[in-house]
Coordinates of C-alpha atoms and ligand atoms in Angstrom, one line a residue:
M1 CA -2.7 7.2 -29.9
K2 CA -0.6 4.9 -27.7
I3 CA -0.1 6.0 -24.4
L4 CA 2.0 4.7 -21.7
L5 CA 1.5 5.0 -18.1
Y6 CA 4.6 5.0 -15.8
N7 CA 4.9 4.2 -12.3
P8 CA 8.8 4.7 -11.2
D9 CA 10.4 2.3 -8.8
N10 CA 10.6 3.4 -5.3
G11 CA 14.1 2.0 -5.0
V12 CA 13.7 0.3 -1.9
T13 CA 10.9 -2.6 -2.1
R14 CA 9.8 -4.7 -5.0
N15 CA 6.1 -4.3 -5.9
F16 CA 3.4 -6.3 -4.3
M17 CA 0.5 -4.7 -5.7
P18 CA -0.7 -2.8 -8.8
H19 CA -0.8 1.0 -8.4
L20 CA -4.6 1.8 -8.7
W21 CA -4.1 5.2 -10.4
M22 CA -2.8 3.5 -13.6
F23 CA -5.6 1.1 -14.0
L24 CA -8.3 3.7 -13.2
L25 CA -6.9 6.2 -15.7
K26 CA -6.7 3.3 -18.3
A27 CA -10.4 2.4 -17.7
L28 CA -11.0 6.1 -18.2
T29 CA -9.1 6.7 -21.5
P30 CA -11.3 7.1 -24.5
P31 CA -11.7 3.5 -26.3
E32 CA -10.1 4.7 -29.6
H33 CA -6.6 4.8 -27.8
E34 CA -4.4 2.1 -26.5
V35 CA -2.8 2.3 -23.1
L36 CA 0.1 0.5 -22.1
L37 CA 1.3 0.2 -18.3
I38 CA 4.8 -0.2 -17.0
D39 CA 5.3 -0.2 -13.1
G40 CA 9.1 0.3 -12.4
N41 CA 8.7 -1.9 -9.4
A42 CA 7.5 -4.9 -11.1
K43 CA 9.4 -4.4 -14.4
P44 CA 12.4 -2.5 -13.9
L45 CA 13.9 -0.9 -17.1
N46 CA 16.8 1.3 -17.4
D47 CA 16.7 4.8 -19.5
E48 CA 17.9 3.2 -22.7
Q49 CA 15.4 0.4 -22.3
L50 CA 12.3 2.6 -21.5
I51 CA 13.2 5.0 -24.6
D52 CA 13.7 1.7 -26.8
Y53 CA 10.4 0.6 -25.7
I54 CA 8.5 3.9 -26.2
K55 CA 10.1 4.2 -29.6
Q56 CA 9.3 0.5 -30.5
E57 CA 5.6 1.1 -29.6
N58 CA 5.5 4.4 -31.1
I59 CA 4.2 5.8 -27.8
G60 CA 2.6 9.3 -28.3
L61 CA 2.1 10.5 -24.7
V62 CA 3.7 9.4 -21.5
G63 CA 1.8 9.6 -18.0
I64 CA 3.9 9.4 -15.0
G65 CA 2.4 9.4 -11.4
A66 CA 4.6 9.6 -8.3
M67 CA 4.5 9.9 -4.3
T68 CA 6.9 12.6 -2.9
R69 CA 9.5 9.9 -2.3
M70 CA 9.6 8.6 -5.9
V71 CA 9.6 12.3 -7.6
A72 CA 13.1 12.6 -8.0
K73 CA 13.2 9.2 -10.1
A74 CA 10.2 10.5 -11.8
Y75 CA 11.4 13.8 -12.9
R76 CA 14.7 12.1 -14.2
V77 CA 12.7 9.6 -16.2
A78 CA 10.4 12.5 -17.5
D79 CA 13.4 14.6 -18.6
V80 CA 14.9 11.4 -20.6
I81 CA 11.4 10.9 -22.2
R82 CA 11.0 14.5 -23.2
A83 CA 14.5 14.7 -24.5
A84 CA 13.5 11.8 -26.8
G85 CA 10.8 14.0 -28.2
V86 CA 7.5 12.6 -26.5
P87 CA 5.5 14.7 -24.1
V88 CA 5.2 13.9 -20.8
V89 CA 1.9 14.6 -18.3
M90 CA 2.8 14.2 -14.5
G91 CA 0.1 13.7 -11.8
G92 CA -0.6 12.5 -8.3
P93 CA 0.0 14.0 -4.9
H94 CA 3.4 15.6 -5.2
V95 CA 2.9 17.4 -8.4
T96 CA -0.4 18.6 -7.1
E97 CA 1.1 19.9 -4.2
L98 CA 4.1 21.6 -6.2
P99 CA 3.3 22.1 -9.7
D100 CA 5.6 24.9 -10.4
E101 CA 8.6 22.5 -9.6
A102 CA 7.5 19.9 -12.0
L103 CA 6.7 22.7 -14.7
G104 CA 10.1 24.6 -13.9
R105 CA 8.2 27.5 -12.9
D106 CA 10.3 27.8 -9.6
G107 CA 13.7 28.5 -10.9
G108 CA 14.5 24.8 -11.5
P109 CA 14.5 22.7 -14.6
R110 CA 11.3 21.9 -16.4
H111 CA 10.5 18.1 -16.2
C112 CA 7.0 17.7 -17.8
D113 CA 4.8 19.3 -20.4
A114 CA 1.6 19.3 -18.5
V115 CA 0.5 18.6 -14.6
A116 CA -3.0 17.2 -13.7
L117 CA -3.8 18.7 -10.5
G118 CA -5.5 16.5 -7.8
E119 CA -8.1 13.9 -8.9
A120 CA -7.8 13.4 -12.6
D121 CA -10.7 11.1 -13.3
E122 CA -12.5 13.7 -15.2
T123 CA -9.6 15.7 -16.6
W124 CA -7.8 12.7 -18.0
P125 CA -10.0 12.3 -21.3
L126 CA -9.4 16.3 -22.0
I127 CA -5.7 15.7 -21.8
V128 CA -5.7 12.9 -24.2
E129 CA -7.8 14.7 -26.5
D130 CA -5.5 17.8 -26.2
A131 CA -2.4 15.5 -26.8
V132 CA -3.8 14.0 -29.7
R133 CA -4.3 17.7 -31.2
G134 CA -0.8 18.5 -29.9
Q135 CA -2.4 21.2 -27.8
L136 CA -1.5 20.5 -24.3
K137 CA -2.1 22.9 -21.7
E138 CA 0.4 23.2 -18.9
I139 CA -2.0 22.6 -15.9
Y140 CA -5.2 20.6 -15.8
K141 CA -7.4 21.6 -13.0
P142 CA -10.8 19.5 -12.1
V143 CA -13.2 22.3 -12.0
D144 CA -16.8 23.0 -12.8
E145 CA -18.2 25.7 -15.2
A146 CA -18.0 28.3 -12.6
G147 CA -14.4 27.5 -12.2
K148 CA -14.9 25.8 -8.8
E149 CA -12.9 22.6 -7.7
R150 CA -15.0 19.6 -8.4
K151 CA -14.4 16.2 -6.9
P152 CA -15.4 13.1 -8.8
A153 CA -18.6 11.8 -7.2
L154 CA -17.5 8.0 -7.7
Q155 CA -21.1 7.1 -8.7
P156 CA -21.0 5.7 -11.6
Y157 CA -17.5 4.3 -11.1
P158 CA -15.4 3.1 -14.0
T159 CA -15.3 -0.4 -14.6
I160 CA -11.6 -1.9 -14.1
P161 CA -11.6 -4.9 -16.2
W162 CA -9.3 -7.0 -13.6
E163 CA -10.4 -10.3 -15.2
D164 CA -9.0 -9.7 -18.4
M165 CA -5.6 -8.1 -17.3
E166 CA -2.3 -9.4 -17.5
L167 CA -1.3 -9.4 -13.7
E168 CA 1.5 -12.0 -13.7
Q169 CA 4.1 -9.4 -12.9
F170 CA 2.3 -8.7 -9.6
D171 CA 2.3 -12.4 -8.6
M172 CA 3.4 -12.5 -5.0
I173 CA 4.7 -16.1 -5.2
P174 CA 8.3 -16.1 -5.7
N175 CA 9.4 -17.4 -9.3
F176 CA 11.3 -20.5 -7.9
F177 CA 8.3 -21.7 -5.8
R178 CA 5.7 -21.5 -8.9
P179 CA 6.6 -24.9 -10.5
L180 CA 6.1 -26.5 -7.1
L181 CA 2.6 -24.8 -6.5
E182 CA 1.5 -25.5 -10.1
R183 CA 1.8 -29.2 -9.6
Y184 CA 0.9 -29.4 -5.8
G185 CA -0.7 -26.3 -4.4
A186 CA -4.5 -26.7 -5.4
G187 CA -5.7 -23.2 -5.7
W188 CA -2.3 -21.6 -4.9
R189 CA -0.9 -21.1 -8.5
S190 CA -0.8 -17.4 -7.8
V191 CA -1.5 -14.9 -5.1
Q192 CA -2.4 -11.4 -6.2
L193 CA -3.3 -8.4 -4.1
I194 CA -5.6 -6.1 -5.9
P195 CA -6.3 -2.4 -4.8
I196 CA -10.1 -1.3 -4.7
E197 CA -11.4 1.8 -3.4
S198 CA -14.7 2.0 -1.8
G199 CA -14.5 5.8 -1.1
R200 CA -12.3 9.0 -1.0
G201 CA -11.6 11.7 1.5
C202 CA -11.0 12.1 5.2
P203 CA -12.2 14.7 7.7
Y204 CA -9.6 14.1 10.4
G205 CA -6.8 16.2 9.3
C206 CA -3.8 14.7 10.9
E207 CA -0.9 17.3 10.9
F208 CA 1.7 15.2 8.8
C209 CA -1.0 13.7 6.3
T210 CA -1.8 15.1 2.7
V211 CA -5.0 13.2 2.3
T212 CA -7.5 15.8 3.8
G213 CA -5.6 18.4 1.8
F214 CA -5.8 16.3 -1.4
F215 CA -9.2 14.4 -1.4
G216 CA -11.0 16.8 0.8
D217 CA -12.4 16.4 4.2
S218 CA -15.8 15.3 3.0
I219 CA -16.1 11.6 1.9
R220 CA -17.6 10.3 -1.1
F221 CA -18.4 6.7 -1.5
R222 CA -18.9 4.4 -4.4
S223 CA -22.2 2.5 -4.4
N224 CA -22.3 -0.9 -2.7
E225 CA -23.2 -2.5 -5.7
S226 CA -20.5 -1.4 -7.8
I227 CA -17.9 -2.8 -5.2
V228 CA -19.8 -6.0 -4.8
E229 CA -19.8 -6.4 -8.6
E230 CA -15.9 -5.8 -8.7
L231 CA -15.3 -8.3 -5.9
L232 CA -17.5 -11.0 -7.8
R233 CA -15.4 -10.4 -10.9
L234 CA -12.3 -10.8 -8.9
K235 CA -13.5 -14.0 -7.4
R236 CA -14.3 -15.4 -10.8
R237 CA -10.6 -14.6 -11.9
A238 CA -9.2 -16.4 -8.9
R239 CA -11.4 -19.4 -9.5
K240 CA -10.5 -19.5 -13.3
A241 CA -6.6 -19.0 -12.4
R242 CA -6.8 -21.3 -9.7
G243 CA -5.0 -18.9 -7.6
Q244 CA -5.7 -16.6 -4.6
V245 CA -6.9 -13.0 -4.9
M246 CA -6.8 -10.8 -1.9
V247 CA -8.2 -7.2 -1.9
F248 CA -6.8 -4.1 -0.2
F249 CA -9.5 -1.6 0.2
I250 CA -7.2 1.3 -0.2
D251 CA -9.4 4.0 1.4
D252 CA -7.4 6.0 3.9
N253 CA -10.2 5.2 6.7
F254 CA -12.3 2.2 5.4
A255 CA -14.8 2.5 8.3
I256 CA -14.9 6.4 8.4
N257 CA -18.6 6.0 8.4
I258 CA -19.5 3.0 10.3
K259 CA -22.8 2.6 9.3
R260 CA -22.0 2.5 5.4
T261 CA -19.2 0.1 6.1
K262 CA -21.5 -2.2 8.0
S263 CA -24.1 -1.8 5.1
L264 CA -21.2 -2.6 2.5
L265 CA -19.9 -5.6 4.6
R266 CA -23.5 -7.1 4.8
D267 CA -24.0 -6.8 1.0
M268 CA -20.8 -8.5 0.4
I269 CA -21.8 -11.4 2.7
A270 CA -25.3 -11.6 1.1
A271 CA -23.7 -11.6 -2.2
N272 CA -21.2 -14.4 -1.5
A273 CA -18.6 -11.8 -2.6
Q274 CA -16.3 -12.6 0.3
L275 CA -12.5 -12.8 -0.5
P276 CA -9.5 -12.0 1.8
W277 CA -9.4 -8.4 2.5
L278 CA -7.2 -6.0 4.4
A279 CA -8.0 -2.1 4.9
Q280 CA -6.8 0.8 6.6
I281 CA -9.1 1.7 9.8
S282 CA -8.2 3.9 12.8
A283 CA -8.4 2.3 16.0
N284 CA -11.2 4.6 17.4
L285 CA -13.5 3.1 14.9
L286 CA -12.8 -0.5 16.0
R287 CA -14.5 -0.1 19.3
D288 CA -17.5 -1.5 17.7
E289 CA -18.0 -5.1 18.1
E290 CA -20.8 -5.4 15.5
L291 CA -18.3 -4.0 12.7
V292 CA -15.5 -6.3 13.9
D293 CA -17.9 -9.2 13.6
L294 CA -19.0 -8.2 10.1
M295 CA -15.4 -7.6 9.2
A296 CA -14.3 -11.1 10.1
E297 CA -17.4 -12.6 8.3
S298 CA -16.8 -10.9 5.1
G299 CA -13.3 -11.9 4.7
C300 CA -11.1 -9.4 6.7
R301 CA -7.8 -10.9 7.6
W302 CA -5.4 -7.8 8.1
V303 CA -6.2 -4.1 9.3
F304 CA -3.5 -1.4 9.1
I305 CA -3.7 0.9 11.8
G306 CA -2.1 4.2 12.2
M307 CA -1.2 4.2 15.8
E308 CA 1.8 6.7 15.4
S309 CA 2.7 6.9 19.0
I310 CA 1.8 5.4 22.5
D311 CA 2.2 9.0 24.1
P312 CA -0.9 11.1 24.0
V313 CA 1.1 14.3 24.1
N314 CA 2.6 13.3 20.5
L315 CA -0.8 12.4 19.3
A316 CA -2.5 15.7 20.4
D317 CA 0.6 17.5 18.8
V318 CA 0.0 16.0 15.4
N319 CA -4.0 16.4 15.7
K320 CA -4.5 12.7 16.3
S321 CA -6.1 12.9 19.7
F322 CA -8.7 10.5 18.4
N323 CA -6.1 7.8 18.9
K324 CA -6.4 6.7 22.5
P325 CA -3.3 4.5 23.5
V326 CA -5.1 2.8 26.4
E327 CA -7.6 1.4 23.6
Y328 CA -5.0 -0.1 21.5
A329 CA -4.7 -3.5 23.3
P330 CA -8.4 -3.9 23.7
V331 CA -8.9 -3.0 20.0
L332 CA -6.0 -5.5 19.0
N333 CA -7.5 -8.5 21.3
R334 CA -11.0 -8.0 19.7
L335 CA -9.6 -8.2 16.2
A336 CA -7.4 -11.2 17.2
Q337 CA -10.2 -13.1 18.7
R338 CA -11.8 -13.2 15.3
G339 CA -8.6 -14.0 13.5
I340 CA -8.0 -10.6 12.3
Y341 CA -4.3 -9.2 12.7
A342 CA -3.1 -5.9 12.7
V343 CA -0.1 -4.0 10.8
T344 CA 0.5 -1.3 13.5
S345 CA 2.4 1.9 12.3
F346 CA 4.4 4.1 14.5
I347 CA 6.2 7.3 13.7
F348 CA 9.3 8.1 15.6
G349 CA 10.8 11.8 16.0
L350 CA 7.3 13.5 17.1
D351 CA 7.8 16.3 19.2
N352 CA 7.6 14.7 22.8
D353 CA 9.7 11.7 21.7
T354 CA 12.9 11.3 23.8
A355 CA 15.7 8.7 23.5
G356 CA 14.3 5.1 24.6
V357 CA 11.1 5.6 22.6
A358 CA 11.7 2.3 20.8
D359 CA 12.3 0.5 24.2
R360 CA 9.0 1.9 25.4
T361 CA 6.9 1.1 22.1
L362 CA 8.7 -2.4 22.1
E363 CA 7.5 -3.1 25.4
Q364 CA 3.8 -2.3 24.7
I365 CA 3.7 -4.2 21.4
E366 CA 5.2 -7.1 23.3
S367 CA 1.9 -7.2 25.3
W368 CA -0.2 -7.2 22.2
P369 CA -1.4 -10.0 20.2
A370 CA 1.0 -11.1 17.4
G371 CA 1.0 -8.4 14.7
L372 CA 3.1 -6.6 12.5
P373 CA 4.6 -3.4 13.5
V374 CA 6.0 -0.8 11.2
F375 CA 8.3 2.2 12.1
G376 CA 8.7 5.4 10.3
Q377 CA 10.5 8.8 10.9
L378 CA 8.4 11.8 11.1
T379 CA 8.4 13.2 7.3
P380 CA 7.2 16.8 6.4
F381 CA 5.5 16.3 3.2
P382 CA 4.9 19.4 1.4
S383 CA 1.6 21.4 1.6
T384 CA 0.8 19.8 5.0
P385 CA 0.2 21.6 8.2
L386 CA 3.2 19.8 9.5
Y387 CA 5.5 21.1 6.7
E388 CA 4.4 24.5 7.5
R389 CA 5.0 24.6 11.0
L390 CA 8.5 23.0 10.7
K391 CA 9.4 25.7 8.2
K392 CA 8.1 28.7 10.4
D393 CA 10.1 27.3 13.3
G394 CA 13.4 26.9 11.1
R395 CA 13.5 23.1 11.9
L396 CA 13.6 22.0 8.3
T397 CA 17.0 20.7 7.6
R398 CA 16.5 19.7 4.2
P399 CA 13.4 21.5 2.9
K400 CA 13.5 20.0 -0.5
H401 CA 14.0 16.3 0.8
W402 CA 12.5 14.8 -2.2
L403 CA 15.0 15.9 -4.6
E404 CA 17.7 14.4 -2.7
F405 CA 15.6 11.3 -1.5
A406 CA 17.4 9.1 1.1
P407 CA 15.4 6.4 2.6
Y408 CA 14.6 6.6 6.4
Q409 CA 16.8 9.9 6.6
M410 CA 15.0 12.6 8.5
A411 CA 14.6 16.3 6.8
N412 CA 14.0 18.1 10.1
T413 CA 15.2 18.4 13.7
P414 CA 13.1 16.4 16.4
L415 CA 12.5 18.4 19.5
K416 CA 13.9 16.3 22.1
M417 CA 16.2 14.1 20.2
T418 CA 18.9 14.5 17.6
I419 CA 18.2 13.1 14.2
P420 CA 20.8 10.4 14.8
Q421 CA 19.3 9.4 17.7
T422 CA 15.6 9.1 16.2
Q423 CA 17.3 6.9 13.4
E424 CA 19.0 4.7 15.9
E425 CA 15.6 4.3 17.8
L426 CA 14.2 3.3 14.3
T427 CA 16.8 0.7 13.6
K428 CA 16.5 -0.8 17.0
A429 CA 12.5 -0.8 16.8
W430 CA 13.0 -2.8 13.3
L431 CA 15.9 -5.1 14.3
V432 CA 14.1 -6.1 17.8
S433 CA 10.5 -6.5 16.2
Y434 CA 11.7 -8.7 13.3
S435 CA 14.3 -10.6 15.1
P436 CA 14.2 -14.3 14.9
E437 CA 13.2 -14.4 18.7
R438 CA 10.4 -11.8 18.2
T439 CA 9.0 -14.1 15.3
E440 CA 9.4 -17.3 17.3
R441 CA 7.4 -15.7 20.1
A442 CA 4.9 -14.5 17.6
M443 CA 4.4 -18.0 16.1
E444 CA 4.1 -19.3 19.5
M445 CA 1.0 -17.0 20.3
L446 CA -0.5 -18.3 17.0
R447 CA 0.1 -22.0 17.9
D448 CA -3.6 -22.7 18.0
K449 CA -4.7 -21.2 14.8
P450 CA -4.9 -23.0 11.4
I451 CA -1.7 -23.6 9.5
H452 CA -2.6 -21.3 6.7
D453 CA -2.9 -18.6 9.4
R454 CA 0.6 -19.3 10.5
V455 CA 2.1 -19.6 7.1
M456 CA 0.5 -16.4 6.1
H457 CA 2.0 -14.5 9.1
L458 CA 5.5 -16.0 8.7
T459 CA 5.5 -15.1 5.5
M460 CA 4.4 -11.4 6.0
R461 CA 7.0 -11.2 8.7
I462 CA 9.7 -12.1 6.4
L463 CA 8.5 -9.8 3.6
F464 CA 7.9 -6.9 6.0
R465 CA 11.4 -6.9 7.3
G466 CA 12.5 -6.1 3.8
I467 CA 10.6 -2.8 4.2
Y468 CA 13.5 -1.4 6.5
F469 CA 16.4 -4.0 5.6
P470 CA 16.0 -4.3 1.9
Q471 CA 16.4 -7.9 1.1
L472 CA 16.7 -7.7 -2.8
N473 CA 19.7 -10.0 -3.7
K474 CA 19.8 -13.8 -3.0
R475 CA 22.6 -13.6 -0.3
A476 CA 20.1 -11.3 1.8
W477 CA 17.2 -13.7 1.1
F478 CA 19.4 -16.6 2.2
K479 CA 20.2 -14.8 5.6
V480 CA 16.7 -14.0 6.2
I481 CA 15.7 -17.5 5.6
F482 CA 18.4 -19.2 7.3
N483 CA 17.8 -17.0 10.6
N484 CA 14.3 -18.2 10.7
R485 CA 15.0 -21.6 9.6
R486 CA 13.4 -23.1 12.7
Q487 CA 10.1 -21.7 12.2
I488 CA 9.9 -22.3 8.5
F489 CA 11.1 -25.8 9.0
R490 CA 8.3 -26.3 11.7
L491 CA 5.6 -25.2 9.2
V492 CA 7.0 -27.4 6.3
R493 CA 6.9 -30.3 8.3
E494 CA 3.5 -29.8 9.9
G495 CA 2.2 -28.9 6.1
F496 CA 3.7 -32.0 4.9
G497 CA 2.1 -34.2 7.6
I498 CA -1.2 -32.7 6.7
W499 CA -0.7 -33.3 2.9
R500 CA 0.4 -37.0 3.5
A501 CA -2.7 -37.5 5.9
S502 CA -4.8 -36.1 3.1
R503 CA -3.5 -38.4 0.5
R504 CA -3.8 -41.4 2.7
R505 CA -7.4 -40.7 3.2
A506 CA -7.9 -40.1 -0.5
S507 CA -6.4 -43.7 -1.2
V508 CA -8.7 -45.1 1.5
V509 CA -11.8 -43.5 0.0
S510 CA -11.1 -44.0 -3.7
P511 CA -11.5 -48.0 -3.9
V512 CA -15.0 -47.5 -2.4
T513 CA -16.1 -44.6 -4.5
N514 CA -14.4 -46.6 -7.5
Ligands
LIG1 C1 -2.1 2.3 -1.4 C2 -1.4 3.4 -0.7 C3 0.2 2.9 -0.7 C4 0.4 1.4 -1.0 C5 1.4 1.6 -2.2 C6 1.3 0.4 -3.3 C7 0.3 0.6 -4.4 N1 0.7 -0.3 -5.2 O1 -0.5 1.1 -4.4 C8 1.5 1.2 0.2 C9 0.7 0.5 1.2 C10 2.6 0.2 0.0 C11 2.1 2.8 0.6 C12 3.3 3.0 1.2 C13 3.5 4.2 1.4 N2 2.9 5.3 1.3 CO1 1.1 5.3 0.5 N3 -0.6 5.4 0.0 C14 -1.4 4.8 -0.5 C15 -3.1 5.2 -0.5 C16 -3.8 4.8 0.6 C17 -4.0 4.9 -1.7 C18 -3.3 5.2 -3.2 C19 -4.3 5.0 -4.3 O2 -4.4 4.0 -4.8 N4 -5.2 6.0 -4.3 C20 -6.2 5.9 -5.1 C21 -5.9 6.7 -6.6 C22 -7.1 6.7 -7.3 O3 -5.8 8.0 -6.1 P1 -4.1 8.5 -6.6 O4 -3.3 7.7 -6.6 O5 -4.1 10.0 -5.7 O6 -4.4 8.8 -8.1 C23 -5.3 9.8 -8.4 C24 -4.7 11.4 -8.8 O7 -3.6 11.5 -7.8 C25 -4.1 11.2 -10.1 N5 -3.2 10.6 -10.6 C26 -2.1 9.9 -9.9 N6 -1.0 9.5 -10.8 C27 -1.4 10.1 -11.9 C28 -0.7 10.3 -13.0 C29 -0.9 11.0 -14.0 C30 -0.3 10.8 -15.4 C31 -2.2 11.7 -14.0 C32 -2.9 12.3 -15.2 C33 -3.0 11.6 -13.0 C34 -2.4 11.0 -11.8 O8 -5.3 10.5 -10.9 C35 -5.8 9.4 -10.0 C36 -7.3 9.5 -10.2 O9 -7.9 10.5 -9.7 C37 -2.6 6.8 -0.4 C38 -3.7 7.7 0.1 C39 -4.8 8.0 -1.0 N7 -6.0 7.8 -0.6 O10 -4.6 8.1 -2.1 C40 -1.3 6.6 0.1 C41 -0.2 7.7 0.0 C42 -0.1 7.8 -1.5 N8 0.9 7.1 0.7 C43 1.9 8.2 1.3 C44 3.0 7.8 1.9 C45 3.4 8.6 2.5 C46 3.3 6.4 1.8 C47 4.8 5.9 2.4 C48 5.9 6.7 2.1 C49 4.3 5.8 3.9 C50 5.6 5.4 4.6 N9 5.9 6.2 5.7 O11 6.2 4.4 4.5 C51 4.9 4.6 1.8 C52 5.9 4.4 0.8 C53 5.7 3.6 -0.6 C54 6.8 3.2 -1.3 N10 7.7 2.0 -1.0 O12 7.4 4.0 -2.1 C55 1.3 9.5 0.9 C56 1.8 10.1 -0.1 C57 2.1 11.7 0.2 C58 3.0 12.3 -0.9 N11 2.8 13.6 -1.0 O13 4.0 11.7 -1.4 C59 -0.2 8.9 0.8 C60 -1.1 10.1 -0.3 C61 -1.0 9.0 2.2 C62 -0.9 10.2 3.0 N12 -1.1 9.6 4.2 O14 -0.4 11.1 3.0 N13 1.0 3.4 0.3
LIG2 S1 -6.9 9.5 9.7 FE1 -5.4 8.7 8.4 S2 -6.0 9.7 6.1 FE2 -7.1 10.8 7.7 S3 -5.7 12.6 7.9 FE3 -5.2 11.0 9.7 S4 -3.4 10.0 8.8 FE4 -4.5 11.2 7.0

């Protein structure tokens, strides 16, 4: 049977990284079946094109995965595929939380033939077998013989053959730059960000988060050997393609067990498996100097830190008191001293937020080393304690916000602000943080750093701006580049100078060596 795994586009940003679930399920599919992958963010297809593709390829089963924010799109696509006579199975966090909605058992329309609840590593091969026999069940639950929930141990972990995969659609270098880099950019023919998980689960249980409910509060880790082996294969791939591979450890809290993380980083260093990497780590775990040293030595470049708020009352409200705002600056300085930068994430609309939250947060950010702040509104995801609390308090304004998805629109009333006020604060925070003036200031702070650090920082600033202010057409891109022209020009001039100097050195050296 031919199987298509499909990830709907998120409607806001283009894709910059493959979705791990597709590659993982492909690796777990019994070898007699062929699995094709389409990520709508990288390869947008309209309904007609998708159905043509499914018919041409004679696809017998389509698997669709989606987060809550993409689920309306996922349902629509699933409806079209089912209308064409091909069965659809859905999985991922949203349908796990609301299987009745996907199966039309809540009074709404039915969107799929089957739902895979939770982690599907062990149920996926059974789903495929049942689909081959034309006997799909409605619900697949990962349970043991006694009917008790069973989470995959992650040891052994399937081999994802990244080295043989066609990943061109995830190249982060824009098309118009590629010919130039093929000619002059030794080692920069392509840039790919690859997701790797080293463990699953998080014990912290923050009120707004689905992870503890979905993956559980005890953590399961892959073995160090299997991670190091995956990194070494990726490193070989990068060398062969004369490109760059970066790794995103997508664990929700990569250093949740500091001892284990240190042992993994030591093994990576010992095996010379370092690649530039980024990960999500909470600020409280970054107090450990030795951990941060090992992170730097093993190739860490960026850390995503869920700071959420600079107000301890807000943090206590969402069960995140382990975040200590007084520690933010020392943690960021500790990272910056080692050439590691932070993506700092904030939520506006928390219960103790009042008008002016953007200014207060921006003032703090300004006193920190250069980094990339991101801002979002509080969002009640189904099945989270937050959702239940707001529902109980009658504060959900759009209880099924995912069915009428609107990017950056709130679905509940904040306590001490109005919805429009919260949204104004968000817009202000993004506008100021990614203004040409703030970018200039960040680049000034980085002036003593090597040029590749600064190029990376500027590129990320320009890309990150697009999370909130989509820059999908040429006009929008032109505007962003024009507004940041001074910084871009400075770096290009410096880079050109370095390139010319290296050419001069080469021509002086070559007669001697000849
Ligand atoms: C990586 C990641 C991202 C990446 C996504 C890009 C990418 N290409 O991966 C980035 C950083 C961009 C991102 C952004 C966001 N993310 Co995110 N992200 C994650 C993260 C950390 C890892 C995802 C992952 O690969 N997990 C590992 C794989 C193996 O697990 P999985 O995807 O769940 O797949 C398993 C099962 O679900 C199932 N499965 C999944 N799909 C399918 C499909 C079929 C057919 C079947 C059978 C089974 C199946 O099988 C898999 C194996 O067991 C998760 C948290 C987490 N630990 O999962 C959050 C998570 C998915 N993100 C979340 C959120 C909220 C967001 C944002 C909205 C945050 C924000 N406020 O901006 C944005 C939105 C992105 C967008 N533009 O649409 C939530 C989603 C909650 C929900 N109910 O939707 C999660 C769960 C985190 C959380 N704190 O709750 N995210
Ligand atoms: S620490 Fe992160 S992953 Fe864990 S519960 Fe909190 S927000 Fe979710």
